[in-house]
Amino acid sequence: MRVLCFGSLNYDHVYEMDHFTEPKETQSSLSYIRNFGGKGLNQSIALAKAGTDVFHAGRVGSDGQDFIDYLNSYKVATDYLIKDMEQATGHAIIEICKGQNRIILHGGANQAIDEKQIDETLEHFTGGDLLLIQNEISNLSYLISKAHEKEMFIVFNVAPMNEKVFTYPLEKVDMFIVNEIEAAGLAKVATDDIDLIIDGLRRNFPDKQIVLTVGENGSYYIHGETLIEQEAFKVEAIDTTAAGDTFTGFFLASYLKDHNVQAALRLAAKASSITVQGKGAAQSIPDINELL
Ligand code: RIB
């Protein structure tokens, strides 16, 4: 079985702030750094750092060669990553303050992924291969439908959550990975009560596997009547960027080895507890040897 992550790549412009900027306020940052990010790239790097062979498909602009080199330095295969000379690479403006973040996205080349690129990529994959997607690229309905036709196992990290999600053929997804906000959206409940959210997920997606992360309150795996819980590791968060991406990559890497959900949740919780203690996105994701 091969793993294909078809997802976004962003230059992350990260500003450390004294407080989140208010409307009408102008405020200087305490520091600035440009990192490799994008939920797709972060999850490919997390899978690779967890020891899984992964193909990353996506699109960068004329300024995006660095991403190809970066992915290759972690042995991520970039055969289906297109450098589009007419686009700019996607970017994110990230404010960091007291361990929390705020993110503004500009899709750029991530939003130029078309049916042709999807067809040409999926040609190389087959039934039983795994497709991992997030909600930061164009033409997701087409991608989900084509991967389903090929009987690929589809994992959808529903991030960021928005109204477009409900236009996708969600019935063709095999596994959802969500945080509590995304889960409440999928469950269509206006609450932060985790039991009500889980009830709603079960009601709307009774036959799907669902991995739900709740930050410092741990994580859950839900599949019909099955419910498996994992506590979070208590650490002091400096920067939560890419914590969810780390969780996704390490959970899948471990789950694919032996389908032991509890062990996969535990490894993922441990990995993301390390990510939040470092600054930045992809570069704060730990390596499996560091974890073990
Ligand atoms: O999940 C974190 C990522 O979200 C950042 O790297 C940023 O690029 C946005 O896509």
mmCIF file of C-alpha atoms and ligand atoms in Angstrom:
data_model
loop_
_atom_site.group_PDB
_atom_site.id
_atom_site.type_symbol
_atom_site.label_atom_id
_atom_site.label_comp_id
_atom_site.label_asym_id
_atom_site.label_seq_id
_atom_site.Cartn_x
_atom_site.Cartn_y
_atom_site.Cartn_z
ATOM 1 C CA MET A 1 0.000 0.000 0.000
ATOM 2 C CA ARG A 2 1.307 3.438 -0.926
ATOM 3 C CA VAL A 3 0.535 6.750 0.791
ATOM 4 C CA LEU A 4 -0.306 9.826 -1.263
ATOM 5 C CA CYS A 5 -0.714 13.164 0.500
ATOM 6 C CA PHE A 6 -2.355 15.544 -1.988
ATOM 7 C CA GLY A 7 -2.197 18.879 -0.231
ATOM 8 C CA SER A 8 -1.161 22.459 0.281
ATOM 9 C CA LEU A 9 2.296 24.012 0.528
ATOM 10 C CA ASN A 10 2.628 27.476 2.033
ATOM 11 C CA TYR A 11 5.367 29.874 2.932
ATOM 12 C CA ASP A 12 4.497 30.684 6.547
ATOM 13 C CA HIS A 13 5.324 34.274 7.544
ATOM 14 C CA VAL A 14 5.360 34.039 11.322
ATOM 15 C CA TYR A 15 5.149 37.094 13.588
ATOM 16 C CA GLU A 16 5.547 36.794 17.340
ATOM 17 C CA MET A 17 3.224 39.345 18.950
ATOM 18 C CA ASP A 18 2.746 40.921 22.364
ATOM 19 C CA HIS A 19 -1.037 40.552 21.820
ATOM 20 C CA PHE A 20 -3.259 39.729 18.837
ATOM 21 C CA THR A 21 -3.684 42.852 16.725
ATOM 22 C CA GLU A 22 -7.044 44.589 17.235
ATOM 23 C CA PRO A 23 -9.116 46.286 14.501
ATOM 24 C CA LYS A 24 -7.641 49.783 13.733
ATOM 25 C CA GLU A 25 -4.458 48.965 15.670
ATOM 26 C CA THR A 26 -0.923 49.018 14.193
ATOM 27 C CA GLN A 27 1.527 46.947 16.185
ATOM 28 C CA SER A 28 5.170 45.935 15.665
ATOM 29 C CA SER A 29 6.037 42.259 15.900
ATOM 30 C CA LEU A 30 8.556 40.987 18.468
ATOM 31 C CA SER A 31 10.160 38.719 15.853
ATOM 32 C CA TYR A 32 9.684 37.448 12.292
ATOM 33 C CA ILE A 33 10.655 34.223 10.535
ATOM 34 C CA ARG A 34 9.665 32.566 7.229
ATOM 35 C CA ASN A 35 9.096 28.805 7.417
ATOM 36 C CA PHE A 36 7.927 25.925 5.257
ATOM 37 C CA GLY A 37 4.274 25.136 6.032
ATOM 38 C CA GLY A 38 0.874 24.307 4.622
ATOM 39 C CA LYS A 39 -1.180 21.538 6.165
ATOM 40 C CA GLY A 40 -0.361 19.220 3.268
ATOM 41 C CA LEU A 41 3.395 19.731 3.450
ATOM 42 C CA ASN A 42 3.401 19.493 7.263
ATOM 43 C CA GLN A 43 1.508 16.187 7.159
ATOM 44 C CA SER A 44 3.830 14.719 4.515
ATOM 45 C CA ILE A 45 6.810 15.705 6.647
ATOM 46 C CA ALA A 46 5.162 14.225 9.759
ATOM 47 C CA LEU A 47 4.513 10.927 7.938
ATOM 48 C CA ALA A 48 8.110 10.857 6.693
ATOM 49 C CA LYS A 49 9.540 11.705 10.131
ATOM 50 C CA ALA A 50 7.384 8.917 11.562
ATOM 51 C CA GLY A 51 9.050 6.498 9.158
ATOM 52 C CA THR A 52 6.421 6.167 6.375
ATOM 53 C CA ASP A 53 7.216 6.377 2.646
ATOM 54 C CA VAL A 54 5.039 9.132 1.229
ATOM 55 C CA PHE A 55 4.324 10.816 -2.111
ATOM 56 C CA HIS A 56 3.399 14.487 -1.921
ATOM 57 C CA ALA A 57 1.217 15.803 -4.772
ATOM 58 C CA GLY A 58 0.400 19.496 -5.029
ATOM 59 C CA ARG A 59 1.343 22.718 -6.736
ATOM 60 C CA VAL A 60 3.835 25.474 -6.013
ATOM 61 C CA GLY A 61 4.587 28.628 -7.951
ATOM 62 C CA SER A 62 7.670 29.755 -9.821
ATOM 63 C CA ASP A 63 9.202 30.612 -6.408
ATOM 64 C CA GLY A 64 8.588 27.113 -5.027
ATOM 65 C CA GLN A 65 11.706 25.045 -5.817
ATOM 66 C CA ASP A 66 12.732 25.250 -2.134
ATOM 67 C CA PHE A 67 9.676 23.168 -1.206
ATOM 68 C CA ILE A 68 10.686 20.383 -3.579
ATOM 69 C CA ASP A 69 14.224 20.371 -2.145
ATOM 70 C CA TYR A 70 12.885 20.457 1.410
ATOM 71 C CA LEU A 71 10.504 17.516 0.879
ATOM 72 C CA ASN A 72 13.218 15.537 -0.897
ATOM 73 C CA SER A 73 15.594 16.139 2.034
ATOM 74 C CA TYR A 74 13.126 14.055 4.126
ATOM 75 C CA LYS A 75 12.832 11.467 1.315
ATOM 76 C CA VAL A 76 9.265 12.525 0.435
ATOM 77 C CA ALA A 77 8.673 11.691 -3.258
ATOM 78 C CA THR A 78 7.711 14.779 -5.276
ATOM 79 C CA ASP A 79 7.056 13.159 -8.691
ATOM 80 C CA TYR A 80 3.513 14.630 -8.706
ATOM 81 C CA LEU A 81 4.337 18.057 -7.306
ATOM 82 C CA ILE A 82 3.997 20.624 -10.108
ATOM 83 C CA LYS A 83 5.970 23.881 -10.328
ATOM 84 C CA ASP A 84 3.523 26.253 -12.062
ATOM 85 C CA MET A 85 5.384 29.227 -13.550
ATOM 86 C CA GLU A 86 2.158 31.279 -13.763
ATOM 87 C CA GLN A 87 1.326 31.086 -10.056
ATOM 88 C CA ALA A 88 2.781 32.245 -6.782
ATOM 89 C CA THR A 89 3.251 29.658 -4.038
ATOM 90 C CA GLY A 90 0.557 29.766 -1.349
ATOM 91 C CA HIS A 91 1.367 31.648 1.813
ATOM 92 C CA ALA A 92 0.136 32.128 5.353
ATOM 93 C CA ILE A 93 0.446 35.093 7.700
ATOM 94 C CA ILE A 94 0.681 33.681 11.206
ATOM 95 C CA GLU A 95 0.483 35.693 14.431
ATOM 96 C CA ILE A 96 1.804 33.832 17.493
ATOM 97 C CA CYS A 97 0.899 34.999 20.975
ATOM 98 C CA LYS A 98 1.160 33.156 24.315
ATOM 99 C CA GLY A 99 1.128 29.704 22.725
ATOM 100 C CA GLN A 100 -1.883 30.457 20.479
ATOM 101 C CA ASN A 101 -1.947 31.405 16.805
ATOM 102 C CA ARG A 102 -4.075 33.191 14.208
ATOM 103 C CA ILE A 103 -3.649 32.328 10.534
ATOM 104 C CA ILE A 104 -4.544 34.186 7.321
ATOM 105 C CA LEU A 105 -4.207 32.039 4.191
ATOM 106 C CA HIS A 106 -3.620 32.955 0.578
ATOM 107 C CA GLY A 107 -4.087 29.813 -1.524
ATOM 108 C CA GLY A 108 -2.033 30.830 -4.588
ATOM 109 C CA ALA A 109 -0.899 27.744 -6.535
ATOM 110 C CA ASN A 110 -2.757 25.445 -4.091
ATOM 111 C CA GLN A 111 -5.985 26.733 -5.638
ATOM 112 C CA ALA A 112 -4.821 26.045 -9.210
ATOM 113 C CA ILE A 113 -4.933 22.243 -8.859
ATOM 114 C CA ASP A 114 -7.127 21.067 -11.727
ATOM 115 C CA GLU A 115 -8.777 17.861 -12.936
ATOM 116 C CA LYS A 116 -5.871 17.193 -15.327
ATOM 117 C CA GLN A 117 -3.325 17.174 -12.474
ATOM 118 C CA ILE A 118 -5.606 14.967 -10.382
ATOM 119 C CA ASP A 119 -6.097 12.450 -13.231
ATOM 120 C CA GLU A 120 -2.390 12.359 -14.063
ATOM 121 C CA THR A 121 -1.486 11.789 -10.415
ATOM 122 C CA LEU A 122 -4.100 9.160 -9.552
ATOM 123 C CA GLU A 123 -3.103 7.159 -12.644
ATOM 124 C CA HIS A 124 -0.102 6.012 -10.564
ATOM 125 C CA PHE A 125 -2.168 4.788 -7.604
ATOM 126 C CA THR A 126 -4.529 1.902 -7.135
ATOM 127 C CA GLY A 127 -7.136 0.244 -4.870
ATOM 128 C CA GLY A 128 -5.939 -0.038 -1.273
ATOM 129 C CA ASP A 129 -3.498 2.882 -1.555
ATOM 130 C CA LEU A 130 -4.160 5.677 0.918
ATOM 131 C CA LEU A 131 -5.069 9.235 -0.054
ATOM 132 C CA LEU A 132 -4.633 11.906 2.623
ATOM 133 C CA ILE A 133 -6.222 15.339 2.003
ATOM 134 C CA GLN A 134 -6.885 18.574 3.872
ATOM 135 C CA ASN A 135 -9.190 21.473 2.955
ATOM 136 C CA GLU A 136 -6.598 23.842 1.449
ATOM 137 C CA ILE A 137 -6.562 22.888 -2.269
ATOM 138 C CA SER A 138 -8.951 23.291 -5.197
ATOM 139 C CA ASN A 139 -11.095 20.582 -6.830
ATOM 140 C CA LEU A 140 -11.472 18.402 -3.740
ATOM 141 C CA SER A 141 -14.865 17.011 -4.849
ATOM 142 C CA TYR A 142 -13.306 15.706 -8.042
ATOM 143 C CA LEU A 143 -10.275 14.324 -6.186
ATOM 144 C CA ILE A 144 -12.425 12.494 -3.616
ATOM 145 C CA SER A 145 -14.692 11.024 -6.315
ATOM 146 C CA LYS A 146 -11.821 9.829 -8.518
ATOM 147 C CA ALA A 147 -9.911 8.305 -5.582
ATOM 148 C CA HIS A 148 -13.114 6.561 -4.440
ATOM 149 C CA GLU A 149 -13.662 5.169 -7.956
ATOM 150 C CA LYS A 150 -10.176 3.650 -7.695
ATOM 151 C CA GLU A 151 -11.073 2.236 -4.266
ATOM 152 C CA MET A 152 -8.334 4.162 -2.496
ATOM 153 C CA PHE A 153 -8.701 4.536 1.298
ATOM 154 C CA ILE A 154 -9.522 8.236 1.762
ATOM 155 C CA VAL A 155 -8.512 10.131 4.913
ATOM 156 C CA PHE A 156 -9.814 13.712 5.153
ATOM 157 C CA ASN A 157 -8.351 16.087 7.721
ATOM 158 C CA VAL A 158 -11.197 18.609 7.614
ATOM 159 C CA ALA A 159 -8.990 21.657 8.178
ATOM 160 C CA PRO A 160 -9.751 24.436 7.861
ATOM 161 C CA MET A 161 -13.497 23.866 8.315
ATOM 162 C CA ASN A 162 -15.737 25.998 6.090
ATOM 163 C CA GLU A 163 -19.050 25.783 4.228
ATOM 164 C CA LYS A 164 -17.376 24.286 1.143
ATOM 165 C CA VAL A 165 -16.850 21.067 3.094
ATOM 166 C CA PHE A 166 -20.554 20.237 2.798
ATOM 167 C CA THR A 167 -20.386 20.429 -1.019
ATOM 168 C CA TYR A 168 -17.852 17.543 -1.082
ATOM 169 C CA PRO A 169 -18.989 13.904 -1.428
ATOM 170 C CA LEU A 170 -18.261 13.149 2.249
ATOM 171 C CA GLU A 171 -19.967 9.750 1.975
ATOM 172 C CA LYS A 172 -16.930 8.615 -0.060
ATOM 173 C CA VAL A 173 -14.448 9.436 2.724
ATOM 174 C CA ASP A 174 -13.307 6.513 4.903
ATOM 175 C CA MET A 175 -11.749 8.363 7.835
ATOM 176 C CA PHE A 176 -12.084 11.918 9.163
ATOM 177 C CA ILE A 177 -9.443 13.573 11.333
ATOM 178 C CA VAL A 178 -10.787 16.665 13.107
ATOM 179 C CA ASN A 179 -10.297 18.972 16.050
ATOM 180 C CA GLU A 180 -13.232 19.984 18.234
ATOM 181 C CA ILE A 181 -14.251 22.963 16.063
ATOM 182 C CA GLU A 182 -14.148 20.933 12.850
ATOM 183 C CA ALA A 183 -15.965 18.096 14.603
ATOM 184 C CA ALA A 184 -18.776 20.405 15.788
ATOM 185 C CA GLY A 185 -19.091 21.608 12.176
ATOM 186 C CA LEU A 186 -19.330 18.050 10.828
ATOM 187 C CA ALA A 187 -21.719 17.077 13.601
ATOM 188 C CA LYS A 188 -23.779 20.229 12.893
ATOM 189 C CA VAL A 189 -24.047 21.051 16.594
ATOM 190 C CA ALA A 190 -23.472 24.480 18.155
ATOM 191 C CA THR A 191 -21.745 23.404 21.364
ATOM 192 C CA ASP A 192 -18.304 22.743 22.795
ATOM 193 C CA ASP A 193 -19.627 19.849 24.909
ATOM 194 C CA ILE A 194 -17.517 16.954 23.666
ATOM 195 C CA ASP A 195 -20.143 14.281 24.442
ATOM 196 C CA LEU A 196 -22.750 16.118 22.349
ATOM 197 C CA ILE A 197 -20.209 16.550 19.544
ATOM 198 C CA ILE A 198 -19.428 12.820 19.579
ATOM 199 C CA ASP A 199 -23.178 11.998 19.534
ATOM 200 C CA GLY A 200 -23.606 14.274 16.514
ATOM 201 C CA LEU A 201 -20.659 12.697 14.680
ATOM 202 C CA ARG A 202 -22.074 9.219 15.292
ATOM 203 C CA ARG A 203 -25.489 10.346 14.085
ATOM 204 C CA ASN A 204 -24.201 11.950 10.870
ATOM 205 C CA PHE A 205 -21.390 9.477 10.074
ATOM 206 C CA PRO A 206 -22.330 6.139 11.667
ATOM 207 C CA ASP A 207 -20.053 4.033 9.457
ATOM 208 C CA LYS A 208 -16.971 6.313 9.299
ATOM 209 C CA GLN A 209 -13.790 6.129 11.324
ATOM 210 C CA ILE A 210 -13.278 9.457 13.096
ATOM 211 C CA VAL A 211 -10.210 10.692 14.950
ATOM 212 C CA LEU A 212 -11.008 13.685 17.157
ATOM 213 C CA THR A 213 -8.316 15.771 18.842
ATOM 214 C CA VAL A 214 -9.215 18.062 21.728
ATOM 215 C CA GLY A 215 -5.900 19.794 22.471
ATOM 216 C CA GLU A 216 -4.878 19.457 26.118
ATOM 217 C CA ASN A 217 -8.010 17.354 26.738
ATOM 218 C CA GLY A 218 -6.693 14.480 24.661
ATOM 219 C CA SER A 219 -8.051 12.608 21.663
ATOM 220 C CA TYR A 220 -10.693 10.062 20.674
ATOM 221 C CA TYR A 221 -11.252 7.436 17.999
ATOM 222 C CA ILE A 222 -14.907 6.895 17.141
ATOM 223 C CA HIS A 223 -16.256 4.172 14.866
ATOM 224 C CA GLY A 224 -19.924 3.308 15.324
ATOM 225 C CA GLU A 225 -20.268 2.229 18.957
ATOM 226 C CA THR A 226 -16.473 1.949 19.441
ATOM 227 C CA LEU A 227 -14.902 4.775 21.435
ATOM 228 C CA ILE A 228 -11.190 4.797 22.309
ATOM 229 C CA GLU A 229 -9.719 7.627 24.394
ATOM 230 C CA GLN A 230 -6.189 8.932 24.859
ATOM 231 C CA GLU A 231 -5.016 11.564 27.346
ATOM 232 C CA ALA A 232 -2.799 14.399 26.167
ATOM 233 C CA PHE A 233 0.765 14.742 27.435
ATOM 234 C CA LYS A 234 0.907 17.821 29.671
ATOM 235 C CA VAL A 235 3.490 20.285 28.373
ATOM 236 C CA GLU A 236 3.888 24.044 28.095
ATOM 237 C CA ALA A 237 2.912 25.138 24.570
ATOM 238 C CA ILE A 238 5.053 27.783 22.905
ATOM 239 C CA ASP A 239 3.552 27.549 19.410
ATOM 240 C CA THR A 240 0.677 25.220 18.462
ATOM 241 C CA THR A 241 1.202 25.604 14.685
ATOM 242 C CA ALA A 242 1.284 22.167 12.994
ATOM 243 C CA ALA A 243 0.274 20.292 16.172
ATOM 244 C CA GLY A 244 -2.761 18.877 14.347
ATOM 245 C CA ASP A 245 -0.645 18.064 11.286
ATOM 246 C CA THR A 246 1.849 16.199 13.474
ATOM 247 C CA PHE A 247 -0.981 14.259 15.088
ATOM 248 C CA THR A 248 -2.392 13.281 11.685
ATOM 249 C CA GLY A 249 0.972 12.129 10.293
ATOM 250 C CA PHE A 250 2.018 10.117 13.347
ATOM 251 C CA PHE A 251 -1.433 8.618 13.889
ATOM 252 C CA LEU A 252 -1.595 7.355 10.311
ATOM 253 C CA ALA A 253 2.016 6.143 10.263
ATOM 254 C CA SER A 254 1.420 4.049 13.377
ATOM 255 C CA TYR A 255 -2.106 2.903 12.437
ATOM 256 C CA LEU A 256 -0.968 1.690 9.020
ATOM 257 C CA LYS A 257 1.630 -0.595 10.608
ATOM 258 C CA ASP A 258 -0.688 -2.754 12.744
ATOM 259 C CA HIS A 259 -4.122 -1.046 13.021
ATOM 260 C CA ASN A 260 -3.595 -0.672 16.775
ATOM 261 C CA VAL A 261 -5.671 2.471 17.372
ATOM 262 C CA GLN A 262 -4.699 2.997 21.018
ATOM 263 C CA ALA A 263 -0.983 2.807 20.232
ATOM 264 C CA ALA A 264 -1.454 5.162 17.269
ATOM 265 C CA LEU A 265 -3.335 7.735 19.380
ATOM 266 C CA ARG A 266 -0.635 7.567 22.037
ATOM 267 C CA LEU A 267 2.244 8.026 19.609
ATOM 268 C CA ALA A 268 0.425 10.905 17.875
ATOM 269 C CA ALA A 269 -0.316 12.612 21.215
ATOM 270 C CA LYS A 270 3.329 12.315 22.198
ATOM 271 C CA ALA A 271 4.573 13.673 18.854
ATOM 272 C CA SER A 272 2.255 16.688 18.906
ATOM 273 C CA SER A 273 3.211 17.463 22.516
ATOM 274 C CA ILE A 274 6.769 17.922 21.229
ATOM 275 C CA THR A 275 5.680 20.013 18.218
ATOM 276 C CA VAL A 276 3.938 22.580 20.456
ATOM 277 C CA GLN A 277 7.153 23.077 22.431
ATOM 278 C CA GLY A 278 9.021 24.315 19.334
ATOM 279 C CA LYS A 279 8.468 27.310 17.071
ATOM 280 C CA GLY A 280 7.229 27.020 13.490
ATOM 281 C CA ALA A 281 5.407 24.420 11.417
ATOM 282 C CA ALA A 282 7.278 21.593 9.645
ATOM 283 C CA GLN A 283 10.557 22.203 11.476
ATOM 284 C CA SER A 284 8.978 21.696 14.903
ATOM 285 C CA ILE A 285 7.749 18.166 14.032
ATOM 286 C CA PRO A 286 9.852 15.559 15.882
ATOM 287 C CA ASP A 287 11.561 12.561 14.389
ATOM 288 C CA ILE A 288 10.434 9.053 15.388
ATOM 289 C CA ASN A 289 13.848 8.347 16.984
ATOM 290 C CA GLU A 290 13.532 11.463 19.174
ATOM 291 C CA LEU A 291 10.126 10.163 20.293
ATOM 292 C CA LEU A 292 11.148 6.616 21.033
HETATM 293 O O1 RIB B 1 -1.633 23.631 10.239
HETATM 294 C C1 RIB B 1 -0.693 24.667 10.175
HETATM 295 C C2 RIB B 1 -0.626 25.222 8.784
HETATM 296 O O2 RIB B 1 -1.843 25.846 8.454
HETATM 297 C C3 RIB B 1 0.423 26.288 8.603
HETATM 298 O O3 RIB B 1 1.683 25.754 8.271
HETATM 299 C C4 RIB B 1 -0.179 27.213 7.539
HETATM 300 O O4 RIB B 1 0.511 27.228 6.335
HETATM 301 C C5 RIB B 1 -1.623 26.723 7.374
HETATM 302 O O5 RIB B 1 -1.805 25.980 6.236
#
